[in-house]
Coordinates of C-alpha atoms in Angstrom, one line a residue:
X1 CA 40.5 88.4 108.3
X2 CA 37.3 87.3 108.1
X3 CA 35.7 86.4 104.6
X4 CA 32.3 86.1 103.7
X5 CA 30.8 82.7 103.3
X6 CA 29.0 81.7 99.7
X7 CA 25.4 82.2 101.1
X8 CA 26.6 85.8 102.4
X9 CA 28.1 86.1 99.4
X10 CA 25.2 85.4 97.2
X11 CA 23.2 87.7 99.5
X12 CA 25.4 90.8 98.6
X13 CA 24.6 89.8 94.5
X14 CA 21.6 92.3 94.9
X15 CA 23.4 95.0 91.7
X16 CA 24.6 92.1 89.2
X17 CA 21.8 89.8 89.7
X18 CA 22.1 86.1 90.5
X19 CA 23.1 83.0 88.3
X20 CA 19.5 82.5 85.9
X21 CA 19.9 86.1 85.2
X22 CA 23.5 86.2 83.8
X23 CA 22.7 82.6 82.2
X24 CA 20.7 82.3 78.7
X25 CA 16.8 81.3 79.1
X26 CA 17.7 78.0 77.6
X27 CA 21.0 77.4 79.3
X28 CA 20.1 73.6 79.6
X29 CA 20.5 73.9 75.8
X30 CA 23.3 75.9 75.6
X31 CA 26.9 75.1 75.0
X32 CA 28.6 77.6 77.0
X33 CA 32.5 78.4 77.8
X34 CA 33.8 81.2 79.8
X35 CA 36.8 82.3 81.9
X36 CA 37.6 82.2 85.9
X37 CA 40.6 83.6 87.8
X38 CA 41.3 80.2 90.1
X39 CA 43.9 81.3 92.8
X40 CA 44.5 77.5 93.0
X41 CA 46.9 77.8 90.0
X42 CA 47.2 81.3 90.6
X43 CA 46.1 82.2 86.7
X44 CA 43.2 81.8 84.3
X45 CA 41.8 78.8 83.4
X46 CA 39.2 78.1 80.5
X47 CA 35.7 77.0 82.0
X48 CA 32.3 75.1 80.7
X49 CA 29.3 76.0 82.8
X50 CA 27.1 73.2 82.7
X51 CA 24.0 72.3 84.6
X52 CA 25.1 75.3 86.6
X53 CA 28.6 74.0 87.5
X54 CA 31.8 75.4 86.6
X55 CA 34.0 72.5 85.0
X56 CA 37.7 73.4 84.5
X57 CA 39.2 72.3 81.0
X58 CA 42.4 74.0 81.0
X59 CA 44.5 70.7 81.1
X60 CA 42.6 70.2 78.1
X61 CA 42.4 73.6 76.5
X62 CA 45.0 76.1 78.2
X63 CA 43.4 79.0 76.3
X64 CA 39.4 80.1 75.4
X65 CA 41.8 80.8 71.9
X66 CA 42.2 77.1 71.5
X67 CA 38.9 76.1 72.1
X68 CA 37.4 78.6 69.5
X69 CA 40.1 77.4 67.2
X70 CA 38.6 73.9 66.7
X71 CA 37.2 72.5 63.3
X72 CA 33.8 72.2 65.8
X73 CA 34.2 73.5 69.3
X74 CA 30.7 73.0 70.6
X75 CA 30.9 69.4 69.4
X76 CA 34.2 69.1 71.6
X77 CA 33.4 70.6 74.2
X78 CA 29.6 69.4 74.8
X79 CA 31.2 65.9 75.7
X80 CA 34.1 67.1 77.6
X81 CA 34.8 66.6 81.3
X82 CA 36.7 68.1 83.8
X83 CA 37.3 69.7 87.5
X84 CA 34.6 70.8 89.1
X85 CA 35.1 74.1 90.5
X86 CA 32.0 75.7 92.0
X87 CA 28.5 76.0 91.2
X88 CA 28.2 79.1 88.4
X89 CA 26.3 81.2 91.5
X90 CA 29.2 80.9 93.7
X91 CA 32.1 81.8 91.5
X92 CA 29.2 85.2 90.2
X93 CA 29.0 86.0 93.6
X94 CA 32.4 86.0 94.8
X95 CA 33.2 88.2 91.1
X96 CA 30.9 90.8 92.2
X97 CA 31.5 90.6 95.9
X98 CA 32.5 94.0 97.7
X99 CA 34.7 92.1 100.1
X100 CA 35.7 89.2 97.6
X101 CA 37.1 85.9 98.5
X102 CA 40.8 85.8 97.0
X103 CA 40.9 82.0 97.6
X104 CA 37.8 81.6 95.6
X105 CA 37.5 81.7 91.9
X106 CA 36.0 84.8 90.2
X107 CA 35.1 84.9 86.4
X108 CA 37.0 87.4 84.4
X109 CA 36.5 88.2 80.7
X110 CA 35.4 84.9 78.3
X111 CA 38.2 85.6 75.7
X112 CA 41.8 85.3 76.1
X113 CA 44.2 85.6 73.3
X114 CA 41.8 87.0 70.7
X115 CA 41.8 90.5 69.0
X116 CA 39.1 93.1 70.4
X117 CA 37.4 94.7 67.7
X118 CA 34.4 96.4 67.0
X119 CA 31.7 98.1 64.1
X120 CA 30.6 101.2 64.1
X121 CA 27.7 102.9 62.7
X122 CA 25.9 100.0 62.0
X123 CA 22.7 101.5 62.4
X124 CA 20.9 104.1 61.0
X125 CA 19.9 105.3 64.3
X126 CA 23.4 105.5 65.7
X127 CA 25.0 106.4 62.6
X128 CA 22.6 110.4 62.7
X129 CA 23.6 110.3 66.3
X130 CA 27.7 110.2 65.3
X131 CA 27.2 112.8 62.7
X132 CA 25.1 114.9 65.6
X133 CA 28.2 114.0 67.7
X134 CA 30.9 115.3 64.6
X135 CA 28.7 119.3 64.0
X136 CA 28.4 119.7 67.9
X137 CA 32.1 119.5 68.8
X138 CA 31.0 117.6 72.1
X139 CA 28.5 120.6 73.0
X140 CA 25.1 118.5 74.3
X141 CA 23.1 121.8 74.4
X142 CA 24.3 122.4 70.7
X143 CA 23.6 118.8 70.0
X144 CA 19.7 118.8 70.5
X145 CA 19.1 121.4 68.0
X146 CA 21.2 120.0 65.3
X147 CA 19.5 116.5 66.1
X148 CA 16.1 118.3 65.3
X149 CA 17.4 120.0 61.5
X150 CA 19.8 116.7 60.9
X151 CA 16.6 114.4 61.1
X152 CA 14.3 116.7 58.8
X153 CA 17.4 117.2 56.2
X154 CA 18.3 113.3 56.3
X155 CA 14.9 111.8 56.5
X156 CA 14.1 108.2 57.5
X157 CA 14.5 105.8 55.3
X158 CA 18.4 105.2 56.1
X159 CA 17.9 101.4 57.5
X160 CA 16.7 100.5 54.3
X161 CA 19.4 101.6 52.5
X162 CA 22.1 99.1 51.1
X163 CA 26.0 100.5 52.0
X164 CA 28.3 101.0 49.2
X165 CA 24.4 100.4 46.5
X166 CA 24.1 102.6 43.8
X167 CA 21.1 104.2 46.2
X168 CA 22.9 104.8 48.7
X169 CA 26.0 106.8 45.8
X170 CA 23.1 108.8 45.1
X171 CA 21.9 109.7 48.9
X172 CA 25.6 110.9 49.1
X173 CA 25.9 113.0 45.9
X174 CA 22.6 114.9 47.6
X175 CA 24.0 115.1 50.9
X176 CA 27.6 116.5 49.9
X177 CA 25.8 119.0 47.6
X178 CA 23.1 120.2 50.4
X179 CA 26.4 120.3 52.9
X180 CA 25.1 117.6 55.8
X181 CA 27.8 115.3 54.5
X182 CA 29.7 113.3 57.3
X183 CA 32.5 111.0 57.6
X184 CA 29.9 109.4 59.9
X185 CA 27.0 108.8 57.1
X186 CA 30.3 107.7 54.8
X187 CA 30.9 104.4 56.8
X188 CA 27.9 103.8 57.4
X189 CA 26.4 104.0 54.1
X190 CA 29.3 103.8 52.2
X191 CA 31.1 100.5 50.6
X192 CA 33.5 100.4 53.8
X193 CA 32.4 99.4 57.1
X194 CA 33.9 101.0 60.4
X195 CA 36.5 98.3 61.9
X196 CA 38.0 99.6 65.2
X197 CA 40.9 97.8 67.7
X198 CA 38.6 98.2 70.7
X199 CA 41.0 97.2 73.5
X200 CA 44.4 95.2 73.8
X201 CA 44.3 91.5 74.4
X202 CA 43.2 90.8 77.6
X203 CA 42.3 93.8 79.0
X204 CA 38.2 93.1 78.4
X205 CA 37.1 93.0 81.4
X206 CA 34.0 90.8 82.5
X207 CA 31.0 90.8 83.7
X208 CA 29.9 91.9 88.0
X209 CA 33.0 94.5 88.3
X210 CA 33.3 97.9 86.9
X211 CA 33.5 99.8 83.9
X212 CA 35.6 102.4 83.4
X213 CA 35.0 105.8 81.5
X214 CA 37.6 108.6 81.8
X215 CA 36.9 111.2 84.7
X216 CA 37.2 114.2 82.3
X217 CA 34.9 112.9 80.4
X218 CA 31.0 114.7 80.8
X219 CA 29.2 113.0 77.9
X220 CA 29.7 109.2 77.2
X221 CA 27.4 106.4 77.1
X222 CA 27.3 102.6 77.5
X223 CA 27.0 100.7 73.9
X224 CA 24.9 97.5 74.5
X225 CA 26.5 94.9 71.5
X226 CA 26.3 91.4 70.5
X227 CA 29.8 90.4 69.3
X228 CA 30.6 87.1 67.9
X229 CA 33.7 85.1 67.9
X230 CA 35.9 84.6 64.9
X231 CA 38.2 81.8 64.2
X232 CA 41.6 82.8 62.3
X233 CA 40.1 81.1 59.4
X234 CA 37.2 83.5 59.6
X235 CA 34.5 81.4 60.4
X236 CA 31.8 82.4 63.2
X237 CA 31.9 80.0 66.1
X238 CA 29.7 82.0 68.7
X239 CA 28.5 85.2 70.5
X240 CA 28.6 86.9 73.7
X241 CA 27.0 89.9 75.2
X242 CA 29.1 93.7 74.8
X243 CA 29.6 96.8 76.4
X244 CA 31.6 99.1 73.9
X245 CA 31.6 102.7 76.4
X246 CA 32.0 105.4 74.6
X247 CA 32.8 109.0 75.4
X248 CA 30.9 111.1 73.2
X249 CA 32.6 114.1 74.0
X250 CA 35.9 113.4 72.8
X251 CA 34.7 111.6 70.0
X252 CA 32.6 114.4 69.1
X253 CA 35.9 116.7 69.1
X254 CA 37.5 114.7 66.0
X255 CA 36.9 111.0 65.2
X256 CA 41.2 111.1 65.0
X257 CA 40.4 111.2 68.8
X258 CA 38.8 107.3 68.8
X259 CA 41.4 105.5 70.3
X260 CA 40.9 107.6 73.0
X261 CA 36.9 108.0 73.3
X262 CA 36.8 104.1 72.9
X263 CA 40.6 102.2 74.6
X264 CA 40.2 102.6 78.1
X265 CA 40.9 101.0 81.1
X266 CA 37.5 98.5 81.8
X267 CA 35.9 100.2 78.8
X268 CA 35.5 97.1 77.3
X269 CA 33.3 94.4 79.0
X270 CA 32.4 91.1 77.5
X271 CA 30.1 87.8 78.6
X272 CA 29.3 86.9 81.0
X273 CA 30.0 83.8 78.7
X274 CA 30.4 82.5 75.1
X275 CA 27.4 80.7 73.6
X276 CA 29.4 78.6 71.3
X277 CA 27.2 77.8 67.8
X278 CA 25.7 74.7 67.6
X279 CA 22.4 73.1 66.2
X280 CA 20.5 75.4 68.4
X281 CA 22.1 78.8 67.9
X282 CA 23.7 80.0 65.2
X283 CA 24.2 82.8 62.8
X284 CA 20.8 82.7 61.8
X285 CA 19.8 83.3 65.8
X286 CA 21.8 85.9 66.1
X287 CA 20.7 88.0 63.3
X288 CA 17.5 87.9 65.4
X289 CA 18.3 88.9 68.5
X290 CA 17.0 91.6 70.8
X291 CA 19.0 93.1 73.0
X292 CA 18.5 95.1 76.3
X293 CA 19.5 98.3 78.0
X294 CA 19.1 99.3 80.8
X295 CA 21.2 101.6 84.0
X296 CA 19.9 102.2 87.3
X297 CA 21.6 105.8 89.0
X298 CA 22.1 106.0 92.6
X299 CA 20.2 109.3 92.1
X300 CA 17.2 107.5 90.9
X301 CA 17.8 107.8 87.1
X302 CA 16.5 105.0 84.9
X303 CA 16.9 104.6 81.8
X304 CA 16.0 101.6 79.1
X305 CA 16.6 100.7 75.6
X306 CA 16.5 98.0 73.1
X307 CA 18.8 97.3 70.1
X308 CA 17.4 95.0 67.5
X309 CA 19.6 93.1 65.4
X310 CA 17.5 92.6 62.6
X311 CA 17.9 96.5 61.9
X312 CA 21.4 96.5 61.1
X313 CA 22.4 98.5 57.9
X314 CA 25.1 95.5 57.7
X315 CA 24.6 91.7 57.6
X316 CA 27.2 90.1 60.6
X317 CA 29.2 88.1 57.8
X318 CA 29.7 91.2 55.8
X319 CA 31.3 92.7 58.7
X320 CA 33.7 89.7 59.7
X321 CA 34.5 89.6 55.8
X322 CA 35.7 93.1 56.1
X323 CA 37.4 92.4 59.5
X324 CA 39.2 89.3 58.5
X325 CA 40.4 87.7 55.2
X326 CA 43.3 87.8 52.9
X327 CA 44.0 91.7 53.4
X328 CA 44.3 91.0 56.9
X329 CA 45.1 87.8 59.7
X330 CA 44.5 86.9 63.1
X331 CA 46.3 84.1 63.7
X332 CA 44.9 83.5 67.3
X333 CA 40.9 85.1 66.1
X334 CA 39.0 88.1 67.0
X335 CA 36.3 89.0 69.0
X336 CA 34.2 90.9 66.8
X337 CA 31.7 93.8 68.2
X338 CA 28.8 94.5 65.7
X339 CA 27.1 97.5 66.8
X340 CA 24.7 99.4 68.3
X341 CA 21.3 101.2 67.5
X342 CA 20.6 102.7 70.9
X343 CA 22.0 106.2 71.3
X344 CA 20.5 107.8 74.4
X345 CA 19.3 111.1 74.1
X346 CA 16.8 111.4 77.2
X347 CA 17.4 114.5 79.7
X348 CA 19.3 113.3 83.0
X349 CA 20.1 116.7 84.4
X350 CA 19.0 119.4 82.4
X351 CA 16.7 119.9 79.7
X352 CA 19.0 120.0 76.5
X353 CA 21.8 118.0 78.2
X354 CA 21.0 114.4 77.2
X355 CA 22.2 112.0 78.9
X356 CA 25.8 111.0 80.6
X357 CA 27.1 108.4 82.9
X358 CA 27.6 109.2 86.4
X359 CA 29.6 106.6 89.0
X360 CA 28.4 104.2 90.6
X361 CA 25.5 103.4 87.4
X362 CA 24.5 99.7 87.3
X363 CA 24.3 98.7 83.1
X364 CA 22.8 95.6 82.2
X365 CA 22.9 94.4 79.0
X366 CA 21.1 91.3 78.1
X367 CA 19.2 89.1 75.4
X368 CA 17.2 85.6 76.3
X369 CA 19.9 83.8 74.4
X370 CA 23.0 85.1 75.6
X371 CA 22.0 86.1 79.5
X372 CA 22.7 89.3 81.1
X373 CA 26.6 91.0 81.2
X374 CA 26.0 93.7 84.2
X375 CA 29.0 96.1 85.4
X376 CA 28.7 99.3 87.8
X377 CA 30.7 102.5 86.2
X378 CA 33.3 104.1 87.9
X379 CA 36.1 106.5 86.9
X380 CA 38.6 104.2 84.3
X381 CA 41.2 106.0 86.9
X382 CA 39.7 104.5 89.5
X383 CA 38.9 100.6 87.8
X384 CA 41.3 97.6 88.9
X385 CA 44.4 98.4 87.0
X386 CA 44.9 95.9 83.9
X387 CA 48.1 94.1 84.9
X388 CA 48.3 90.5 83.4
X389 CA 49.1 90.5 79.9
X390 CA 50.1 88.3 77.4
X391 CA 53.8 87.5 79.2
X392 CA 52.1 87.1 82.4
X393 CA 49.4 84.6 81.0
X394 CA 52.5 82.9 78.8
X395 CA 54.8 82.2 82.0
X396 CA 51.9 81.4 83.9
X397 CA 50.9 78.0 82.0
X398 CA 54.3 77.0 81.8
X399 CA 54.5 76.9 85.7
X400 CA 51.3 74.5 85.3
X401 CA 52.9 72.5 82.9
X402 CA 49.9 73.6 79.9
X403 CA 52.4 74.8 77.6

């Protein structure tokens, strides 16, 4: 069989963009790790991308886990050398690829071993929009005249509320007496943030391949994140660019229906890589970031969005203090998702209706520091199946001698 060569394989890139638009702005300054599939070893292997080169480190660093587990991982890996695989628009191309190359490498997902977790209601904006979600029962129609009275009864000024401040005790005390009170407005103004498992380990997928929402789904959405990497210790060693789908519908029916709305095959897509923290980018960065919607439909549909950090309701650290600490471990870290404040309410079909995701959508996500994670939406039914798990990752670097 024939295979496409890298420059025919670059050329078919056209719906997940090429190499400077997945990489940061300043990627010259950026210490960045990731994940490729390399049929070589027939298993994952811990990358650096460098001076737009993929650099293998696995016989250094079997695991993304141990990397992020160091006293100062961008320190480490800054210096560190290894096998060259590919240049970084090669292995992208060959990810994305219709016809892909199986001898080839491919990125995957840049997290291994760590938890998948996510906040919700973190914004003001997205927090009305879960409450709208809760009184409609998963009825769009119904949902666009309860977003009008929910936004005159509520008012404003919830981004500048404290969670869990005496302010926001008394915002509540009106609310529950007035009736609009919502498990939704309780996490995200209340002392307790919402901490979700998001997906299994390993089954994030990356970024150029699909994105799965259920097929009986008729009302869900992307969720463009930032979601930073946690060390078992709890300390913040990095971000990466998140897509959290979410089916509104279901969720809308009874938040005790989560796991479902939110754990599905390919719902969860991270990267394209992890901007490890250094002198350059840290904490401080991230609480600063902008981040960027926006889907392209094959039926012409177009829709953008932005998602500011700075208007979260609750500080990153606060979050990862909740998620991680002595009421709860990680021996092997977490993958944190912190959010988002776009909720998309333009008209797709039908005035009313809001908007859904249809197949064959292209969502990019993406913020000058982090780059651009891009994935086309298909049915989760219809999504590579997620079939290499924790055993099969195990076994697999004890046949390369890593373990």
């Amino acid at each position: 069989m024939n295979r496409s060569s890298p420059d025919e394989l670059a050329a078919e890139a056209a719906w997940f963009g090429a190499a400077a638009d997945a990489l940061p702005d300043d990627a010259a300054d950026s210490v960045l790790i990731g994940r490729i599939w390399d049929p070589l070893v027939e298993g994952p292997s811990p990358v650096v991308v460098r001076d737009g080169e993929v650099i293998d480190i696995s016989t250094e660093f079997p695991t993304v886990r141990d990397i992020c587990e160091l006293p100062e991982p961008a320190a480490v890996i800054s210096g560190l050398d290894g096998r060259h695989v590919g240049g970084f628009g090669d292995v992208l191309a060959n990810t994305g690829a219709a016809d892909r190359d199986p001898t080839r490498p491919w990125l995957l997902a840049p997290v291994d071993l760590q938890a998948l977790k996510a906040a919700g209601v973190t914004f003001a904006v997205s927090m009305i929009e879960r409450v709208i979600e809760e009184r409609a029962g998963g009825d769009m129609a119904l949902a666009a005249d309860i977003r009008r009275r929910m936004l005159a009864g509520v008012g404003a000024d919830l981004h500048d509320l404290s969670p869990g401040s005496e302010e926001a005790a008394r915002l509540k005390t009106l609310l529950v007496a007035e009736g609009v009170w919502s498990q939704y407005l309780e996490v995200g103004i209340g002392p307790d943030a919402e901490i979700f498992t998001k997906g299994q380990i390993l089954s994030a997928v990356g970024t150029a391949v699909p994105v799965g929402v259920l097929a009986a789904s008729t009302w869900n959405n992307p969720e463009p994140e930032v979601a930073l990497i946690v060390q078992s210790s709890g300390r913040i060693v990095g971000a990466t660019l998140a897509n959290d789908v979410n089916l509104r519908d279901v969720e809308g029916r009874s938040a005790l229906l989560l796991p479902m709305a939110k754990d599905n095959n390919a719902s969860c897509a991270l990267g394209p890589l992890i901007r490890l923290f250094d002198e350059r980018f840290d904490l401080e960065q991230v609480r600063g970031l902008v981040v960027r919607l926006d889907i392209e439909g094959e039926d012409g549909f177009r829709l953008e969005g932005v998602s500011e950090m700075a208007q979260m309701s609750r500080d990153p650290e606060a979050l990862v203090r909740q998620l991680i600490g002595p009421h709860h471990h990680y021996p092997d870290g977490a993958v944190l998702m912190l959010g988002t404040m776009f909720a998309p309410i333009q008209d797709r079909d039908h005035p009313g209706e809001g908007f859904t995701h249809k197949t064959g959508d292209v969502v990019r996500i993406s913020s000058p520091a982090l780059g651009t994670l891009v994935n086309r939406v298909q049915h989760a039914e219809d999504c590579a199946p997620w079939g290499f798990g924790v055993r099969d990752l195990m076994g697999n670097l004890m046949k390369r001698g890593l373990l």
